[in-house]
Coordinates of N, CA, C and O in Angstrom, one line a residue:
X1 N 145.8 84.3 120.9 CA 145.0 83.2 120.3 C 143.6 83.4 120.0 O 143.0 82.9 119.1
X2 N 143.1 84.2 121.0 CA 141.7 84.3 121.0 C 141.4 85.3 119.8 O 140.3 85.2 119.0
X3 N 142.3 86.2 119.4 CA 142.1 87.0 118.2 C 142.0 86.3 117.0 O 141.4 86.6 116.1
X4 N 142.9 85.3 116.8 CA 143.0 84.4 115.6 C 141.7 83.7 115.5 O 141.1 83.7 114.2
X5 N 141.0 83.2 116.5 CA 139.8 82.4 116.4 C 138.7 83.5 116.0 O 137.8 83.1 115.3
X6 N 138.7 84.6 116.5 CA 137.7 85.6 116.2 C 137.7 85.9 114.8 O 136.7 86.2 114.1
X7 N 139.0 86.0 114.1 CA 139.0 86.4 112.8 C 138.7 85.3 111.7 O 138.1 85.7 110.8
X8 N 138.7 84.2 112.2 CA 138.3 83.1 111.4 C 136.8 83.0 111.3 O 136.2 82.5 110.2
X9 N 136.2 83.2 112.5 CA 134.7 83.2 112.5 C 134.0 84.5 111.9 O 133.0 84.8 111.6
X10 N 134.8 85.8 112.0 CA 134.2 87.0 111.6 C 133.9 87.0 110.2 O 132.7 87.4 109.7
X11 N 134.6 86.8 109.2 CA 134.7 86.9 107.7 C 133.4 85.9 107.3 O 132.7 86.4 106.5
X12 N 133.3 84.7 107.8 CA 132.2 83.9 107.2 C 130.9 84.4 107.7 O 129.8 84.5 107.0
X13 N 130.8 84.8 109.0 CA 129.4 85.6 109.3 C 129.1 86.8 108.7 O 128.0 86.9 108.3
X14 N 130.0 87.7 108.4 CA 129.8 88.7 107.7 C 129.3 88.5 106.2 O 128.5 89.0 105.7
X15 N 130.0 87.6 105.7 CA 129.7 87.0 104.3 C 128.2 86.4 104.3 O 127.4 86.7 103.3
X16 N 127.8 85.8 105.2 CA 126.5 85.1 105.3 C 125.3 86.1 105.4 O 124.4 86.2 105.0
X17 N 125.7 87.1 106.4 CA 124.8 88.3 106.5 C 124.5 89.1 105.3 O 123.5 89.5 104.8
X18 N 125.7 89.3 104.6 CA 125.5 90.1 103.3 C 124.8 89.3 102.2 O 123.9 89.8 101.4
X19 N 124.9 88.1 102.2 CA 124.4 87.1 101.2 C 122.9 87.1 101.6 O 121.9 87.3 100.7
X20 N 122.5 86.9 102.7 CA 121.0 86.9 103.3 C 120.3 88.3 102.9 O 119.3 88.3 102.4
X21 N 121.0 89.4 103.1 CA 120.4 90.7 102.9 C 120.3 90.8 101.4 O 119.2 91.4 100.9
X22 N 121.3 90.4 100.5 CA 121.2 90.6 99.1 C 120.0 89.8 98.6 O 119.3 90.1 97.7
X23 N 119.8 88.5 99.1 CA 118.6 87.6 98.7 C 117.3 88.2 99.0 O 116.4 88.2 98.2
X24 N 117.1 88.8 100.3 CA 116.0 89.5 100.7 C 115.6 90.8 99.9 O 114.6 90.9 99.3
X25 N 116.7 91.4 99.5 CA 116.4 92.7 98.7 C 116.2 92.4 97.3 O 115.3 93.0 96.6
X26 N 116.9 91.4 96.7 CA 116.5 90.8 95.4 C 115.0 90.3 95.3 O 114.3 90.5 94.3
X27 N 114.6 89.5 96.3 CA 113.4 88.9 96.2 C 112.3 90.1 96.4 O 111.3 90.2 95.5
X28 N 112.6 91.2 97.2 CA 111.6 92.3 97.3 C 111.5 92.9 95.9 O 110.5 93.4 95.4
X29 N 112.7 93.2 95.3 CA 112.6 94.1 93.9 C 111.8 93.2 92.9 O 110.9 93.7 92.3
X30 N 112.2 91.9 92.8 CA 111.5 91.2 91.8 C 110.0 90.9 92.1 O 109.1 90.8 91.3
X31 N 109.6 90.9 93.4 CA 108.1 90.7 93.8 C 107.4 91.9 93.4 O 106.3 91.7 92.8
X32 N 107.9 93.0 93.6 CA 107.1 94.2 93.3 C 107.3 94.7 91.8 O 106.5 95.4 91.2
X33 N 108.1 94.0 91.0 CA 108.3 94.3 89.6 C 107.6 93.3 88.8 O 107.2 93.6 87.7
X34 N 107.2 92.1 89.5 CA 106.4 91.1 88.8 C 104.9 91.6 88.6 O 104.3 92.1 89.4
X35 N 104.4 91.4 87.5 CA 103.1 91.9 87.0 C 102.1 90.8 87.5 O 101.9 89.9 86.6
X36 N 101.5 90.7 88.6 CA 100.5 89.7 89.0 C 99.1 90.3 89.3 O 99.1 91.4 89.5
X37 N 98.3 89.4 89.6 CA 96.9 89.9 90.1 C 97.0 90.4 91.4 O 96.2 91.3 91.9
X38 N 98.0 90.1 92.2 CA 98.2 90.5 93.5 C 98.5 92.0 93.6 O 98.1 92.8 94.5
X39 N 99.2 92.5 92.5 CA 99.7 94.0 92.5 C 98.7 94.7 91.7 O 98.9 95.9 91.7
X40 N 97.7 94.3 91.1 CA 96.8 95.0 90.2 C 95.8 95.9 91.1 O 95.1 95.3 91.9
X41 N 95.8 97.1 90.7 CA 94.7 98.0 91.5 C 93.4 97.6 91.0 O 93.1 97.2 89.9
X42 N 92.4 98.0 91.9 CA 91.0 97.8 91.6 C 90.6 98.8 90.4 O 91.1 99.9 90.6
X43 N 89.7 98.2 89.6 CA 89.3 99.1 88.5 C 88.4 100.3 88.9 O 88.5 101.4 88.6
X44 N 87.6 100.1 90.0 CA 86.8 101.0 90.8 C 87.6 102.1 91.3 O 87.0 103.3 91.4
X45 N 88.7 101.9 91.9 CA 89.5 102.8 92.7 C 90.7 103.2 91.9 O 91.6 103.9 92.5
X46 N 90.8 103.0 90.6 CA 91.8 103.5 89.7 C 92.0 105.1 89.5 O 90.9 105.6 89.5
X47 N 93.1 105.4 89.9 CA 93.4 107.0 89.7 C 94.5 107.0 88.7 O 95.2 106.1 88.3
X48 N 94.8 108.3 88.4 CA 95.9 108.7 87.4 C 97.2 108.3 87.9 O 98.0 107.8 87.0
X49 N 97.4 108.3 89.3 CA 98.7 107.9 89.6 C 98.9 106.3 89.5 O 100.0 106.0 89.4
X50 N 98.0 105.5 89.3 CA 98.1 104.0 89.1 C 98.3 103.7 87.8 O 98.6 102.6 87.4
X51 N 98.2 104.6 86.8 CA 98.3 104.4 85.3 C 99.6 103.8 85.1 O 99.7 102.8 84.1
X52 N 100.7 104.3 85.4 CA 102.1 103.7 85.3 C 102.3 102.1 85.8 O 103.0 101.4 85.2
X53 N 101.5 102.0 86.8 CA 101.6 100.6 87.4 C 101.0 99.5 86.5 O 101.2 98.4 86.5
X54 N 99.9 100.0 85.5 CA 99.3 99.1 84.7 C 100.2 98.6 83.5 O 100.1 97.5 82.8
X55 N 101.4 99.3 83.1 CA 102.1 98.9 82.0 C 102.8 97.6 82.4 O 103.5 97.5 83.4
X56 N 102.8 96.7 81.5 CA 103.5 95.4 81.5 C 102.5 94.3 81.8 O 102.9 93.1 81.8
X57 N 101.3 94.6 82.3 CA 100.4 93.7 82.5 C 99.9 93.0 81.1 O 99.8 93.5 80.2
X58 N 99.4 91.7 81.1 CA 99.0 90.9 80.0 C 97.3 91.2 80.2 O 96.9 91.1 81.1
X59 N 96.9 91.2 78.9 CA 95.4 91.4 78.8 C 94.7 90.3 79.5 O 93.6 90.6 80.1
X60 N 95.2 89.0 79.4 CA 94.6 87.9 80.2 C 94.4 88.0 81.7 O 93.4 87.9 82.4
X61 N 95.4 88.7 82.3 CA 95.4 89.0 83.6 C 94.5 90.1 84.0 O 93.6 89.9 85.0
X62 N 94.4 91.1 83.2 CA 93.2 92.1 83.4 C 92.0 91.6 83.3 O 91.0 91.8 84.1
X63 N 91.6 90.8 82.2 CA 90.4 90.1 82.0 C 89.9 89.1 83.3 O 88.6 89.2 83.6
X64 N 90.8 88.5 83.8 CA 90.6 87.6 84.9 C 90.2 88.4 86.0 O 89.3 88.0 86.8
X65 N 90.7 89.5 86.4 CA 90.4 90.3 87.6 C 89.3 91.4 87.3 O 88.3 91.5 87.9
X66 N 89.3 92.0 86.2 CA 88.3 93.2 86.0 C 87.2 92.7 85.1 O 86.2 93.5 84.9
X67 N 87.2 91.5 84.5 CA 86.3 91.1 83.5 C 86.5 91.4 82.2 O 87.6 92.1 81.8
X68 N 85.6 91.3 81.3 CA 85.7 91.5 79.9 C 85.6 92.9 79.6 O 85.0 93.5 80.2
X69 N 86.6 93.7 78.9 CA 86.6 95.0 78.4 C 85.2 95.4 77.8 O 84.6 94.6 77.1
X70 N 84.9 96.6 77.8 CA 83.7 97.0 77.1 C 83.9 97.2 75.7 O 83.0 97.0 74.9
X71 N 85.1 97.5 75.3 CA 85.3 97.7 73.9 C 86.7 97.1 73.5 O 87.8 97.3 74.3
X72 N 87.0 96.4 72.4 CA 88.2 95.8 72.1 C 88.4 96.5 70.5 O 87.6 96.2 69.7
X73 N 89.4 97.2 70.3 CA 89.8 97.7 69.0 C 91.0 97.2 68.8 O 91.9 96.4 69.6
X74 N 91.7 97.2 67.5 CA 92.9 96.5 67.1 C 93.8 96.3 68.1 O 94.2 95.2 68.6
X75 N 94.5 97.3 68.7 CA 95.4 97.2 69.7 C 95.1 98.0 70.9 O 96.0 98.3 71.7
X76 N 93.7 98.2 71.3 CA 93.4 98.8 72.3 C 92.3 98.1 72.9 O 91.3 97.7 72.4
X77 N 92.3 98.3 74.3 CA 91.3 97.7 75.2 C 90.7 98.9 76.1 O 91.4 99.7 76.5
X78 N 89.4 99.0 76.2 CA 88.7 100.1 76.7 C 87.9 99.6 77.7 O 86.9 98.6 77.6
X79 N 87.9 100.1 79.0 CA 87.1 99.7 80.2 C 86.4 100.9 80.6 O 87.0 102.1 80.6
X80 N 85.2 100.9 80.6 CA 84.2 102.1 81.2 C 84.4 102.2 82.7 O 84.3 101.2 83.4
X81 N 84.7 103.4 83.0 CA 84.9 103.8 84.5 C 83.6 104.6 84.9 O 82.8 104.9 83.9
X82 N 83.3 105.0 86.1 CA 82.4 105.9 86.4 C 82.6 107.3 86.0 O 83.7 107.6 85.5
X83 N 81.5 108.1 86.2 CA 81.6 109.6 85.8 C 81.9 109.8 84.4 O 82.9 110.7 84.1
X84 N 81.5 109.0 83.4 CA 81.7 109.1 82.1 C 83.3 109.2 81.7 O 83.7 109.9 80.8
X85 N 84.1 108.3 82.3 CA 85.5 108.1 82.1 C 85.6 106.7 81.5 O 85.1 105.8 81.8
X86 N 86.8 106.6 80.6 CA 87.2 105.4 80.2 C 88.6 105.1 80.3 O 89.4 106.1 80.3
X87 N 89.0 103.8 80.6 CA 90.4 103.5 80.8 C 90.8 103.0 79.4 O 90.1 101.9 79.1
X88 N 91.7 103.6 79.0 CA 92.1 103.2 77.5 C 93.5 102.5 77.7 O 94.6 103.3 78.1
X89 N 93.8 101.3 77.3 CA 94.8 100.4 77.4 C 95.5 100.1 76.0 O 94.8 99.5 75.2
X90 N 96.7 100.5 75.6 CA 97.2 100.2 74.3 C 98.1 98.9 74.5 O 99.0 99.0 75.5
X91 N 98.0 97.9 73.7 CA 98.5 96.6 73.8 C 99.5 96.5 72.7 O 99.3 96.8 71.6
X92 N 100.8 96.0 73.1 CA 101.8 95.8 72.3 C 102.7 94.6 72.7 O 102.9 94.5 73.9
X93 N 102.8 93.6 71.8 CA 103.5 92.4 72.1 C 102.9 91.7 73.5 O 103.6 91.1 74.3
X94 N 101.6 91.7 73.3 CA 100.7 91.0 74.4 C 100.9 91.5 75.8 O 100.9 90.7 76.9
X95 N 101.4 92.8 75.9 CA 101.5 93.5 77.1 C 100.9 94.9 77.0 O 101.0 95.6 76.0
X96 N 100.5 95.5 78.1 CA 99.9 96.9 78.1 C 101.3 97.8 78.0 O 102.1 97.7 78.8
X97 N 101.3 98.7 76.8 CA 102.5 99.5 76.8 C 102.0 101.0 77.2 O 103.0 101.9 77.2
X98 N 100.6 101.5 77.1 CA 100.1 102.7 77.5 C 98.9 102.7 78.2 O 98.1 101.8 77.7
X99 N 98.8 103.5 79.1 CA 97.4 103.5 79.8 C 97.0 104.9 80.1 O 97.8 105.8 80.6
X100 N 95.8 105.2 79.7 CA 95.3 106.6 79.8 C 93.7 106.7 80.2 O 93.1 105.7 80.1
X101 N 93.4 107.6 80.9 CA 92.0 107.7 81.3 C 91.5 108.9 80.4 O 92.0 110.1 80.3
X102 N 90.3 108.8 79.7 CA 89.7 109.6 78.8 C 88.5 109.9 79.4 O 87.4 109.1 80.0
X103 N 88.0 111.2 79.3 CA 86.7 111.7 79.7 C 85.9 111.9 78.4 O 86.3 112.5 77.5
X104 N 84.7 111.3 78.6 CA 83.8 111.3 77.4 C 82.9 112.5 77.5 O 82.5 113.0 78.4

């Protein structure tokens, strides 16, 4: 009889543990995929490794954190960096679709 009681509690406990783990992992995935000001690297400390992280941001979010861009062309936003470098962001469908650093 003890084994029958253990079996009735075992499955719901395992199911709850799996559901909680799935919810936590899902939340972490969507938190790090969401493009918000919390995840945006600082413009002064931007490296080539950070360029892929900029894809998906909206220009308004960048403007709120980094300030107004130094140049705006048709679908391109340009921020001047130190050491004669510029961050060139290509905008498509109101999102950054490409980011490069150009040396002037």
